[in-house]
Amino acid sequence: MVRMRFATATLCLAGLALAAAPSADIFRPSKEDQVKLGQRASESIRKEEKILPDTHPRVLFLRRVANKVLDAIPAKEREKEIWKFSFDVIDSKDVNAFALPGGPIYFFNGLIDKMETEDQLAGVLAHEITHIRNQHWASSYADTMKRRMGLTLVLTLLNANDTMFSVAGVADELIFNLPYSRKHETESDRVGFDLVVKAGYNPRGLADMMRVFAKEGGKTPEFVSTHPEPGKRADAIERRARELKVAVPEQRPLPANVRQSANGQGVKAGTKGGR
Ligand SMILES: [Zn+2]
């Protein structure tokens, strides 16, 4: 009961805050700050992790596919964007991929080991690229800070008409571990779907990868966050793929020098066929 009353009071305060400053969000990092943060975090990853060299076939291929996906973004939109995209592979058996604010994207070798097709790689890439382009980290960060600091303080600061954000003040924990919301995941699936289709890929690749991890359970990669449930997200991708008005190609196998040969357990591509 007490908790419920508190919730009501919080909602009222939130309403007030919105009325006071409809557009300002003092906790939200600017695009420039997102880029700075991502570069800083990326530098620390490069110091701490073993990164595959630029000449490695996996890295070359990842970047080739990434560029195809980026090329599918309308030129008018890309011109306005300041993101500093980069694509690298961490030499670790971890099964994951993640995007840092402002552009850096990392894939772990363990995730690519589980892939069979270029379309699966493109699907995960487009999902992560969308987290960056739609500034999902910045939204999560602003929401988290508001929750942590309390709305009374927010109201005071809103009146100061200033920003609370400082690049130096962001803890690594918040850069690496902030979860995306359900809305962010759905948006990345949806926008990513459109991007891969435009780039000439079969959009079922991402659904394939989700199904693999939906079955496995346990620690799952970023793009299979616990909510919404990955099986449902994969179904939604399938549904959209069936409703597509344009033909999509069959999934193409990863080149032999990109696939894991020693102990890889490649993923079977879900549905064959153009539609
Ligand atoms: Zn995601």
XYZ file of N, CA and C and ligand atoms in Angstrom:
826
model
N 0.827 -1.209 0.000
C 0.000 0.000 0.000
C 0.863 1.261 0.000
N 1.813 1.221 0.896
C 2.726 2.371 0.986
C 3.429 2.561 -0.353
N 3.829 1.431 -0.900
C 4.568 1.483 -2.147
C 3.699 2.073 -3.256
N 2.401 1.700 -3.250
C 1.488 2.180 -4.282
C 1.324 3.693 -4.208
N 1.219 4.165 -2.944
C 1.044 5.609 -2.785
C 2.288 6.329 -3.318
N 3.418 5.737 -3.056
C 4.670 6.333 -3.505
C 4.688 6.407 -5.036
N 4.206 5.311 -5.655
C 4.187 5.267 -7.121
C 3.329 6.392 -7.685
N 2.177 6.629 -7.046
C 1.285 7.690 -7.523
C 1.974 9.051 -7.409
N 2.616 9.246 -6.269
C 3.289 10.534 -6.060
C 4.386 10.728 -7.095
N 5.086 9.659 -7.385
C 6.176 9.752 -8.350
C 5.641 10.135 -9.730
N 4.522 9.535 -10.077
C 3.922 9.837 -11.375
C 3.557 11.300 -11.488
N 2.980 11.838 -10.403
C 2.598 13.252 -10.416
C 3.825 14.131 -10.613
N 4.869 13.799 -9.890
C 6.093 14.582 -10.010
C 6.642 14.525 -11.431
N 6.547 13.330 -12.010
C 7.043 13.169 -13.378
C 6.263 14.083 -14.313
N 4.973 14.170 -14.073
C 4.131 15.039 -14.890
C 4.579 16.480 -14.780
N 4.857 16.894 -13.568
C 5.328 18.257 -13.326
C 6.633 18.525 -14.055
N 7.519 17.555 -13.945
C 8.835 17.722 -14.558
C 8.693 17.911 -16.061
N 7.806 17.139 -16.652
C 7.606 17.249 -18.095
C 7.053 18.609 -18.458
N 6.151 19.085 -17.607
C 5.541 20.378 -17.887
C 6.577 21.492 -17.786
N 7.519 21.324 -16.850
C 8.495 22.385 -16.613
C 9.478 22.505 -17.780
N 9.860 21.402 -18.333
C 10.866 21.454 -19.402
C 10.580 20.356 -20.409
N 9.744 20.629 -21.358
C 9.299 19.572 -22.256
C 10.407 18.916 -23.068
N 11.420 19.650 -23.443
C 12.389 19.028 -24.327
C 13.724 18.728 -23.647
N 14.008 19.450 -22.564
C 15.321 19.281 -21.959
C 15.407 17.965 -21.215
N 16.507 17.298 -21.370
C 16.771 16.130 -20.541
C 18.203 16.263 -20.086
N 18.334 16.769 -18.870
C 19.674 17.105 -18.391
C 20.559 15.891 -18.181
N 19.960 14.719 -18.139
C 20.753 13.519 -17.905
C 21.182 12.842 -19.194
N 20.654 13.309 -20.293
C 20.892 12.598 -21.546
C 22.148 13.098 -22.232
N 23.112 12.205 -22.477
C 24.335 12.634 -23.150
C 24.055 13.070 -24.591
N 24.764 14.101 -25.020
C 24.624 14.547 -26.407
C 25.217 13.482 -27.329
N 24.954 13.621 -28.623
C 25.531 12.674 -29.583
C 27.061 12.714 -29.518
N 27.599 13.927 -29.392
C 29.064 14.076 -29.330
C 29.619 13.344 -28.112
N 28.924 13.493 -26.973
C 29.384 12.821 -25.759
C 29.262 11.300 -25.876
N 28.235 10.852 -26.573
C 28.101 9.402 -26.779
C 29.299 8.882 -27.564
N 29.701 9.646 -28.583
C 30.861 9.228 -29.384
C 32.112 9.191 -28.506
N 32.309 10.251 -27.707
C 33.494 10.298 -26.832
C 33.526 9.120 -25.870
N 32.379 8.842 -25.266
C 32.295 7.729 -24.314
C 32.609 6.399 -24.969
N 32.032 6.196 -26.145
C 32.242 4.943 -26.853
C 33.700 4.758 -27.222
N 34.357 5.851 -27.620
C 35.782 5.762 -27.981
C 36.608 5.422 -26.748
N 36.261 6.042 -25.631
C 36.989 5.770 -24.387
C 36.832 4.300 -23.983
N 35.595 3.823 -24.035
C 35.331 2.437 -23.649
C 36.036 1.475 -24.607
N 36.048 1.869 -25.883
C 36.671 1.032 -26.899
C 38.180 0.910 -26.644
N 38.789 2.019 -26.243
C 40.231 1.982 -25.932
C 40.510 1.007 -24.796
N 39.648 1.012 -23.792
C 39.916 0.111 -22.663
C 39.711 -1.341 -23.084
N 38.775 -1.603 -23.978
C 38.610 -2.974 -24.473
C 39.858 -3.417 -25.218
N 40.386 -2.516 -26.034
C 41.581 -2.871 -26.805
C 42.775 -3.173 -25.912
N 42.822 -2.531 -24.746
C 43.914 -2.807 -23.808
C 43.710 -4.133 -23.097
N 42.447 -4.429 -22.796
C 42.182 -5.586 -21.928
C 41.899 -6.881 -22.678
N 41.421 -6.787 -23.888
C 41.027 -8.002 -24.611
C 41.983 -8.257 -25.774
N 42.002 -9.516 -26.190
C 42.790 -9.853 -27.369
C 41.903 -9.602 -28.592
N 42.319 -8.678 -29.437
C 41.524 -8.314 -30.603
C 42.153 -8.953 -31.842
N 41.337 -9.546 -32.687
C 41.888 -10.127 -33.919
C 42.456 -9.014 -34.800
N 43.585 -9.293 -35.485
C 44.201 -8.252 -36.327
C 43.301 -7.850 -37.506
N 43.534 -6.634 -38.018
C 42.735 -6.105 -39.128
C 42.772 -7.002 -40.363
N 43.844 -7.794 -40.476
C 44.007 -8.618 -41.677
C 43.349 -9.996 -41.545
N 42.812 -10.314 -40.374
C 42.204 -11.632 -40.158
C 40.950 -11.773 -41.031
N 40.786 -12.957 -41.677
C 39.625 -13.126 -42.576
C 38.288 -12.824 -41.904
N 38.147 -13.167 -40.622
C 36.885 -12.882 -39.930
C 36.627 -11.388 -39.804
N 37.712 -10.652 -39.515
C 37.564 -9.206 -39.339
C 37.229 -8.564 -40.686
N 37.955 -8.996 -41.719
C 37.710 -8.442 -43.058
C 36.270 -8.702 -43.484
N 35.805 -9.914 -43.213
C 34.450 -10.276 -43.632
C 33.399 -9.523 -42.816
N 33.616 -9.461 -41.507
C 32.679 -8.716 -40.645
C 32.528 -7.280 -41.151
N 33.652 -6.653 -41.487
C 33.607 -5.256 -41.939
C 32.935 -5.135 -43.309
N 33.149 -6.150 -44.143
C 32.515 -6.100 -45.467
C 30.993 -6.159 -45.325
N 30.518 -7.081 -44.489
C 29.081 -7.208 -44.285
C 28.537 -5.945 -43.601
N 29.283 -5.444 -42.610
C 28.852 -4.237 -41.893
C 28.706 -3.065 -42.859
N 29.650 -2.946 -43.791
C 29.570 -1.836 -44.740
C 28.374 -1.965 -45.665
N 28.041 -3.211 -46.021
C 26.839 -3.410 -46.848
C 25.594 -2.955 -46.087
N 25.550 -3.294 -44.806
C 24.390 -2.904 -43.989
C 24.354 -1.380 -43.845
N 25.513 -0.774 -43.575
C 25.544 0.694 -43.424
C 25.157 1.391 -44.726
N 25.562 0.808 -45.851
C 25.234 1.405 -47.150
C 23.730 1.400 -47.417
N 23.000 0.555 -46.692
C 21.547 0.498 -46.896
C 20.820 1.641 -46.173
N 21.539 2.357 -45.332
C 20.923 3.516 -44.655
C 20.808 4.638 -45.687
N 19.632 5.253 -45.802
C 19.492 6.329 -46.786
C 20.567 7.414 -46.603
N 21.132 7.854 -47.723
C 22.244 8.815 -47.683
C 21.878 10.069 -46.886
N 20.624 10.500 -47.029
C 20.205 11.717 -46.319
C 20.313 11.562 -44.813
N 20.007 10.352 -44.339
C 20.106 10.111 -42.896
C 21.562 10.010 -42.466
N 22.345 9.321 -43.268
C 23.754 9.109 -42.894
C 24.533 10.413 -42.846
N 24.186 11.328 -43.761
C 24.894 12.611 -43.796
C 24.772 13.351 -42.473
N 23.620 13.172 -41.819
C 23.382 13.911 -40.579
C 23.975 13.217 -39.365
N 24.425 11.994 -39.552
C 24.874 11.224 -38.398
C 26.369 11.397 -38.152
N 26.731 11.468 -36.874
C 28.151 11.691 -36.554
C 28.813 10.435 -35.990
N 28.102 9.316 -36.011
C 28.611 8.095 -35.363
C 29.931 7.640 -35.978
N 30.794 7.152 -35.118
C 32.091 6.626 -35.574
C 32.039 5.117 -35.481
N 31.466 4.503 -36.519
C 31.324 3.049 -36.485
C 32.675 2.366 -36.625
N 32.850 1.301 -35.867
C 34.005 0.420 -36.067
C 33.558 -0.993 -35.719
N 34.188 -1.976 -36.359
C 33.748 -3.363 -36.198
C 34.967 -4.243 -35.939
N 34.944 -4.909 -34.790
C 36.093 -5.728 -34.413
C 35.655 -7.054 -33.818
N 36.616 -7.981 -33.790
C 36.347 -9.309 -33.227
C 37.266 -9.533 -32.033
N 36.660 -9.882 -30.909
C 37.427 -10.217 -29.710
C 37.688 -11.717 -29.722
N 38.976 -12.061 -29.562
C 39.355 -13.474 -29.642
C 39.048 -14.162 -28.318
N 37.783 -14.510 -28.148
C 37.349 -15.166 -26.921
C 36.183 -16.070 -27.265
N 36.036 -17.143 -26.471
C 34.962 -18.103 -26.743
C 33.609 -17.593 -26.255
N 33.592 -16.442 -25.605
C 32.301 -15.878 -25.178
C 31.360 -15.811 -26.366
N 30.091 -16.043 -26.102
C 29.114 -16.015 -27.196
C 28.318 -14.727 -27.080
N 28.827 -13.677 -27.708
C 28.155 -12.382 -27.561
C 28.610 -11.397 -28.635
N 27.876 -10.308 -28.714
C 28.243 -9.161 -29.542
C 27.655 -7.965 -28.821
N 28.297 -6.821 -28.927
C 27.711 -5.650 -28.273
C 28.108 -4.361 -28.984
N 27.306 -3.343 -28.724
C 27.561 -2.032 -29.310
C 27.864 -1.057 -28.194
N 28.882 -0.227 -28.375
C 29.165 0.832 -27.417
C 28.541 2.121 -27.928
N 28.257 3.072 -27.036
C 27.631 4.310 -27.496
C 28.459 4.956 -28.607
N 27.780 5.499 -29.593
C 28.447 6.300 -30.612
C 29.124 5.552 -31.740
N 29.195 4.212 -31.703
C 29.710 3.539 -32.895
C 30.491 2.236 -32.802
N 31.327 2.034 -31.751
C 32.123 0.790 -31.776
C 31.251 -0.455 -31.556
N 31.477 -1.461 -32.396
C 30.743 -2.723 -32.254
C 31.755 -3.869 -32.182
N 31.549 -4.740 -31.215
C 32.443 -5.885 -31.024
C 31.671 -7.190 -31.109
N 32.250 -8.132 -31.838
C 31.733 -9.504 -31.877
C 32.761 -10.393 -31.192
N 32.306 -11.351 -30.421
C 33.216 -12.345 -29.864
C 33.331 -13.495 -30.852
N 34.539 -14.085 -30.884
C 34.739 -15.249 -31.754
C 33.708 -16.344 -31.482
N 33.367 -16.537 -30.197
C 32.429 -17.595 -29.818
C 31.071 -17.447 -30.487
N 30.652 -16.217 -30.747
C 29.360 -16.019 -31.418
C 29.472 -16.353 -32.901
N 30.546 -15.882 -33.529
C 30.713 -16.164 -34.966
C 30.882 -17.671 -35.182
N 31.486 -18.358 -34.195
C 31.615 -19.820 -34.286
C 30.251 -20.485 -34.458
N 29.228 -19.877 -33.901
C 27.897 -20.486 -33.945
C 27.114 -20.114 -35.194
N 27.692 -19.258 -36.027
C 26.960 -18.807 -37.214
C 27.275 -19.672 -38.417
N 26.293 -19.787 -39.268
C 26.487 -20.533 -40.511
C 26.368 -19.658 -41.743
N 25.601 -18.584 -41.631
C 25.360 -17.806 -42.842
C 25.744 -16.329 -42.672
N 25.999 -15.722 -43.818
C 26.291 -14.292 -43.873
C 25.078 -13.496 -43.388
N 23.882 -14.032 -43.663
C 22.654 -13.334 -43.287
C 22.464 -13.288 -41.773
N 22.939 -14.328 -41.087
C 22.880 -14.329 -39.621
C 23.802 -13.239 -39.071
N 24.981 -13.149 -39.655
C 25.928 -12.113 -39.239
C 25.337 -10.722 -39.507
N 24.762 -10.546 -40.702
C 24.166 -9.258 -41.067
C 23.023 -8.892 -40.113
N 22.230 -9.895 -39.728
C 21.089 -9.644 -38.836
C 21.524 -9.115 -37.482
N 22.555 -9.754 -36.906
C 23.039 -9.294 -35.599
C 23.690 -7.908 -35.753
N 24.431 -7.725 -36.836
C 25.065 -6.421 -37.078
C 24.028 -5.302 -37.150
N 22.967 -5.539 -37.932
C 21.953 -4.493 -38.121
C 21.246 -4.184 -36.806
N 21.045 -5.211 -35.980
C 20.427 -5.010 -34.668
C 21.316 -4.106 -33.801
N 22.607 -4.405 -33.769
C 23.525 -3.612 -32.937
C 23.702 -2.193 -33.500
N 23.776 -2.094 -34.810
C 23.910 -0.769 -35.446
C 22.706 0.108 -35.077
N 21.528 -0.505 -35.006
C 20.325 0.276 -34.674
C 20.362 0.757 -33.220
N 20.905 -0.053 -32.311
C 21.052 0.433 -30.927
C 21.847 1.743 -30.926
N 22.877 1.802 -31.752
C 23.715 3.011 -31.786
C 22.977 4.173 -32.443
N 22.442 3.916 -33.632
C 21.811 5.013 -34.390
C 20.606 5.596 -33.652
N 19.883 4.755 -32.940
C 18.705 5.246 -32.226
C 19.016 5.621 -30.776
N 20.293 5.682 -30.463
C 20.773 6.197 -29.177
C 20.135 5.513 -27.977
N 20.027 4.213 -28.043
C 19.368 3.485 -26.966
C 20.146 3.547 -25.647
N 21.469 3.541 -25.766
C 22.246 3.622 -24.524
C 21.968 4.953 -23.821
N 21.939 6.036 -24.583
C 21.721 7.357 -23.987
C 20.364 7.416 -23.276
N 19.348 6.804 -23.867
C 18.030 6.792 -23.232
C 18.058 5.982 -21.944
N 18.697 4.811 -21.995
C 18.773 3.970 -20.797
C 19.557 4.678 -19.693
N 20.612 5.347 -20.116
C 21.438 6.055 -19.134
C 20.626 7.153 -18.440
N 19.927 7.959 -19.237
C 19.132 9.061 -18.669
C 18.070 8.512 -17.711
N 17.404 7.437 -18.113
C 16.366 6.842 -17.257
C 16.957 6.324 -15.949
N 18.106 5.675 -16.065
C 18.738 5.117 -14.866
C 19.144 6.224 -13.900
N 19.721 7.282 -14.435
C 20.162 8.369 -13.564
C 18.983 9.026 -12.867
N 17.895 9.162 -13.595
C 16.704 9.773 -12.980
C 16.206 8.899 -11.836
N 16.171 7.613 -12.088
C 15.704 6.705 -11.029
C 16.639 6.768 -9.830
N 17.927 6.830 -10.098
C 18.876 6.801 -8.991
C 18.824 8.089 -8.178
N 18.644 9.183 -8.847
C 18.777 10.458 -8.150
C 17.479 10.939 -7.531
N 16.381 10.472 -8.023
C 15.119 10.887 -7.441
C 14.578 12.120 -8.121
N 13.258 12.191 -8.181
C 12.640 13.238 -8.989
C 12.666 14.616 -8.356
N 12.780 14.661 -7.033
C 12.826 15.972 -6.396
C 14.050 16.728 -6.881
N 15.144 15.993 -6.885
C 16.389 16.597 -7.353
C 16.277 16.962 -8.837
N 15.623 16.084 -9.592
C 15.447 16.352 -11.017
C 14.735 17.686 -11.222
N 13.698 17.898 -10.430
C 12.925 19.130 -10.576
C 13.793 20.351 -10.304
N 14.593 20.281 -9.266
C 15.470 21.394 -8.930
C 16.433 21.674 -10.080
N 16.989 20.603 -10.595
C 17.991 20.766 -11.642
C 17.386 21.237 -12.959
N 16.155 20.805 -13.206
C 15.500 21.245 -14.442
C 15.390 22.757 -14.443
N 15.143 23.303 -13.283
C 15.019 24.750 -13.191
C 16.355 25.433 -13.442
N 17.431 24.714 -13.156
C 18.747 25.290 -13.388
C 19.054 25.359 -14.888
N 18.252 24.639 -15.677
C 18.397 24.673 -17.127
C 19.819 24.391 -17.592
N 20.379 23.378 -17.024
C 21.771 23.050 -17.335
C 21.841 21.557 -17.612
N 23.049 21.057 -17.851
C 23.142 19.609 -18.033
C 23.901 18.973 -16.884
N 23.449 17.787 -16.541
C 24.081 17.034 -15.462
C 25.124 16.103 -16.031
N 25.192 16.027 -17.352
C 26.003 14.978 -17.933
C 27.452 15.389 -18.064
N 28.357 14.526 -17.656
C 29.762 14.767 -17.954
C 30.391 13.439 -18.368
N 31.114 13.484 -19.469
C 31.721 12.261 -20.014
C 32.592 11.589 -18.956
N 33.377 12.397 -18.237
C 34.311 11.842 -17.247
C 33.578 11.159 -16.103
N 32.350 11.606 -15.845
C 31.639 11.082 -14.683
C 30.921 9.761 -14.909
N 30.963 9.243 -16.130
C 30.224 8.003 -16.395
C 31.075 6.781 -16.049
N 30.588 5.988 -15.129
C 31.337 4.801 -14.714
C 31.286 3.738 -15.808
N 32.381 2.977 -15.924
C 32.433 1.895 -16.915
C 31.248 0.947 -16.768
N 30.894 0.707 -15.526
C 29.773 -0.211 -15.244
C 28.533 0.228 -16.030
N 28.349 1.525 -16.135
C 27.160 2.029 -16.836
C 27.310 1.961 -18.350
N 28.540 1.984 -18.817
C 28.723 1.896 -20.269
C 28.519 0.455 -20.729
N 29.034 -0.494 -19.938
C 29.024 -1.879 -20.388
C 27.800 -2.683 -19.952
N 27.192 -2.284 -18.865
C 26.173 -3.178 -18.297
C 24.756 -2.645 -18.288
N 24.531 -1.500 -18.852
C 23.184 -0.939 -18.830
C 22.269 -1.743 -19.764
N 21.205 -2.304 -19.235
C 20.343 -3.089 -20.134
C 19.487 -2.191 -21.012
N 19.211 -2.653 -22.218
C 18.272 -1.925 -23.067
C 16.858 -2.314 -22.665
N 15.921 -1.457 -22.980
C 14.528 -1.734 -22.617
C 13.884 -2.625 -23.673
N 12.717 -3.127 -23.326
C 11.923 -3.924 -24.258
C 11.676 -3.135 -25.556
N 11.374 -1.856 -25.393
C 11.103 -1.004 -26.555
C 12.353 -0.924 -27.450
N 13.513 -0.788 -26.818
C 14.752 -0.693 -27.598
C 15.013 -1.972 -28.391
N 14.793 -3.126 -27.732
C 15.048 -4.399 -28.421
C 14.111 -4.566 -29.624
N 12.838 -4.255 -29.393
C 11.863 -4.398 -30.475
C 12.215 -3.465 -31.633
N 12.609 -2.247 -31.278
C 12.963 -1.262 -32.302
C 14.196 -1.720 -33.099
N 15.192 -2.267 -32.393
C 16.397 -2.725 -33.088
C 16.099 -3.913 -33.998
N 15.180 -4.776 -33.555
C 14.777 -5.899 -34.417
C 14.089 -5.375 -35.673
N 13.182 -4.417 -35.477
C 12.347 -3.941 -36.585
C 13.174 -3.121 -37.592
N 13.922 -2.147 -37.080
C 14.729 -1.305 -37.972
C 15.846 -2.137 -38.603
N 16.412 -3.046 -37.811
C 17.458 -3.930 -38.325
C 16.934 -4.807 -39.455
N 15.719 -5.289 -39.299
C 15.060 -6.105 -40.333
C 15.015 -5.319 -41.648
N 14.506 -4.090 -41.580
C 14.394 -3.277 -42.797
C 15.766 -3.038 -43.436
N 16.747 -2.802 -42.578
C 18.104 -2.535 -43.092
C 18.671 -3.742 -43.841
N 18.563 -4.942 -43.227
C 19.161 -6.098 -43.906
C 18.435 -6.417 -45.210
N 17.110 -6.215 -45.219
C 16.375 -6.463 -46.464
C 16.875 -5.499 -47.545
N 17.026 -4.234 -47.166
C 17.528 -3.252 -48.137
C 18.945 -3.582 -48.598
N 19.709 -4.163 -47.695
C 21.100 -4.512 -48.024
C 21.187 -5.801 -48.846
N 20.025 -6.428 -49.101
C 20.020 -7.617 -49.947
C 20.203 -8.923 -49.192
N 19.874 -8.913 -47.896
C 20.003 -10.143 -47.100
C 18.636 -10.738 -46.779
N 18.680 -12.002 -46.373
C 17.477 -12.655 -45.884
C 17.316 -12.295 -44.399
N 16.202 -11.668 -44.042
C 16.054 -11.173 -42.662
C 15.868 -12.280 -41.636
N 15.738 -13.523 -42.093
C 15.543 -14.623 -41.138
C 16.826 -14.977 -40.382
N 17.949 -14.411 -40.816
C 19.215 -14.723 -40.152
C 19.177 -14.413 -38.659
N 18.660 -13.251 -38.301
C 18.605 -12.871 -36.880
C 17.667 -13.799 -36.115
N 16.553 -14.170 -36.746
C 15.607 -15.080 -36.090
C 16.273 -16.425 -35.798
N 17.064 -16.918 -36.762
C 17.799 -18.180 -36.548
C 18.625 -18.107 -35.273
N 19.386 -17.017 -35.163
C 20.300 -16.896 -34.031
C 19.528 -16.794 -32.722
N 18.403 -16.094 -32.758
C 17.599 -15.972 -31.530
C 17.080 -17.321 -31.072
N 16.647 -18.114 -32.037
C 16.085 -19.434 -31.682
C 17.132 -20.326 -31.018
N 18.353 -20.229 -31.532
C 19.418 -21.040 -30.940
C 19.553 -20.729 -29.453
N 19.541 -19.439 -29.128
C 19.772 -19.065 -27.733
C 18.505 -19.184 -26.896
N 17.362 -19.104 -27.543
C 16.110 -19.295 -26.817
C 16.084 -20.704 -26.249
N 16.600 -21.654 -27.034
C 16.616 -23.050 -26.602
C 17.668 -23.269 -25.521
N 18.824 -22.659 -25.725
C 19.947 -22.931 -24.819
C 19.744 -22.392 -23.414
N 19.116 -21.216 -23.320
C 18.964 -20.591 -22.007
C 20.316 -20.183 -21.450
N 20.377 -19.927 -20.152
C 21.639 -19.531 -19.534
C 22.048 -18.140 -19.969
N 23.344 -17.892 -20.018
C 23.837 -16.564 -20.377
C 23.654 -16.369 -21.883
N 22.923 -15.372 -22.239
C 22.618 -15.178 -23.653
C 23.267 -13.902 -24.176
N 23.494 -13.855 -25.475
C 24.093 -12.639 -26.045
C 23.169 -11.425 -25.938
N 23.751 -10.262 -26.147
C 22.992 -9.014 -26.018
C 21.713 -9.023 -26.834
N 21.803 -9.483 -28.104
C 20.631 -9.368 -28.981
C 19.526 -10.346 -28.605
N 19.796 -11.227 -27.633
C 18.750 -12.125 -27.129
C 18.511 -11.796 -25.664
N 18.287 -10.534 -25.363
C 18.070 -10.172 -23.967
C 16.798 -10.875 -23.495
N 16.623 -10.940 -22.194
C 15.562 -11.783 -21.634
C 14.148 -11.317 -21.992
N 13.994 -10.079 -22.369
C 12.647 -9.625 -22.692
C 12.669 -8.712 -23.905
N 11.719 -8.734 -24.801
C 10.700 -9.766 -24.885
C 11.369 -11.129 -25.159
N 10.640 -12.152 -24.900
C 11.173 -13.514 -25.007
C 11.701 -13.761 -26.437
N 12.940 -14.278 -26.574
C 13.554 -14.408 -27.904
C 12.732 -15.232 -28.898
N 12.050 -16.262 -28.414
C 11.226 -17.067 -29.327
C 10.143 -16.207 -29.986
N 9.560 -15.328 -29.186
C 8.505 -14.453 -29.726
C 9.082 -13.446 -30.710
N 10.279 -12.955 -30.379
C 10.915 -12.003 -31.295
C 11.245 -12.694 -32.623
N 11.705 -13.938 -32.532
C 12.018 -14.682 -33.759
C 10.741 -14.893 -34.572
N 9.635 -15.204 -33.891
C 8.353 -15.383 -34.592
C 7.945 -14.095 -35.307
N 8.145 -12.964 -34.633
C 7.763 -11.676 -35.231
C 8.578 -11.424 -36.501
N 9.854 -11.786 -36.458
C 10.711 -11.614 -37.644
C 10.204 -12.515 -38.774
N 9.880 -13.772 -38.447
C 9.337 -14.711 -39.442
C 8.079 -14.146 -40.087
N 7.191 -13.633 -39.221
C 5.916 -13.102 -39.720
C 6.173 -11.963 -40.716
N 7.050 -11.051 -40.323
C 7.342 -9.931 -41.227
C 7.983 -10.419 -42.518
N 8.815 -11.454 -42.406
C 9.487 -11.984 -43.604
C 8.457 -12.564 -44.568
N 7.442 -13.215 -44.007
C 6.400 -13.802 -44.869
C 5.568 -12.723 -45.547
N 5.416 -11.587 -44.836
C 4.566 -10.520 -45.386
C 5.315 -9.610 -46.361
N 6.615 -9.823 -46.497
C 7.407 -8.945 -47.369
C 6.890 -8.963 -48.801
N 6.860 -7.788 -49.401
C 6.411 -7.696 -50.791
C 7.575 -7.909 -51.763
N 8.782 -7.780 -51.221
C 9.948 -7.978 -52.096
C 10.552 -9.357 -51.857
N 11.167 -9.880 -52.903
C 11.806 -11.194 -52.762
C 13.117 -11.032 -52.011
N 13.396 -11.933 -51.115
C 14.704 -11.919 -50.460
C 15.451 -13.188 -50.852
N 16.774 -13.077 -50.930
C 17.546 -14.242 -51.384
C 17.598 -15.330 -50.325
N 18.008 -16.500 -50.731
C 18.296 -17.550 -49.764
C 19.496 -17.121 -48.931
N 19.576 -17.664 -47.736
C 20.731 -17.341 -46.906
C 21.996 -17.936 -47.531
N 23.061 -17.114 -47.464
C 24.318 -17.580 -48.063
C 25.272 -18.077 -46.988
N 25.891 -19.232 -47.202
C 26.810 -19.743 -46.179
C 28.007 -18.826 -45.973
N 28.510 -18.792 -44.772
C 29.730 -18.024 -44.505
C 30.875 -18.652 -45.282
N 31.801 -17.840 -45.786
C 32.976 -18.411 -46.461
C 33.729 -19.342 -45.509
N 34.393 -20.331 -46.085
C 35.081 -21.352 -45.275
C 36.098 -20.743 -44.314
N 36.791 -19.690 -44.741
C 37.833 -19.128 -43.863
C 37.269 -18.241 -42.759
N 35.963 -18.026 -42.778
C 35.320 -17.236 -41.721
C 34.657 -18.163 -40.708
N 34.194 -19.301 -41.197
C 33.515 -20.261 -40.328
C 34.490 -20.953 -39.399
N 33.958 -21.358 -38.269
C 34.771 -22.133 -37.341
C 34.913 -23.551 -37.865
N 36.149 -24.034 -37.960
C 36.292 -25.392 -38.468
C 36.638 -26.386 -37.360
N 37.395 -25.937 -36.347
C 37.876 -26.878 -35.331
C 36.752 -27.420 -34.446
N 36.103 -26.518 -33.712
C 35.062 -27.022 -32.814
C 33.784 -26.186 -32.913
N 33.546 -25.657 -34.096
C 32.339 -24.853 -34.270
C 31.101 -25.734 -34.293
N 29.999 -25.132 -33.869
C 28.757 -25.919 -33.866
C 27.726 -25.168 -34.686
N 28.121 -24.691 -35.845
C 27.285 -23.813 -36.661
C 25.783 -24.007 -36.520
N 25.083 -22.923 -36.779
C 23.646 -22.899 -36.610
C 22.994 -23.279 -37.926
N 22.022 -24.154 -37.872
C 21.312 -24.481 -39.105
C 20.430 -23.305 -39.504
N 20.551 -22.857 -40.735
C 19.692 -21.780 -41.194
C 18.242 -22.264 -41.162
N 17.365 -21.436 -40.593
C 15.976 -21.857 -40.352
C 15.241 -22.245 -41.610
N 14.762 -21.246 -42.338
C 13.942 -21.537 -43.485
C 14.724 -21.264 -44.755
N 14.740 -22.186 -45.624
C 15.375 -21.920 -46.913
C 14.319 -21.271 -47.810
N 14.765 -20.738 -48.909
C 13.804 -20.194 -49.858
C 13.771 -18.689 -49.826
N 13.320 -18.127 -50.928
C 13.396 -16.688 -51.126
C 12.397 -15.876 -50.335
N 11.282 -16.458 -49.938
C 10.284 -15.642 -49.278
C 10.042 -16.032 -47.849
Zn 19.686 -5.594 -28.509
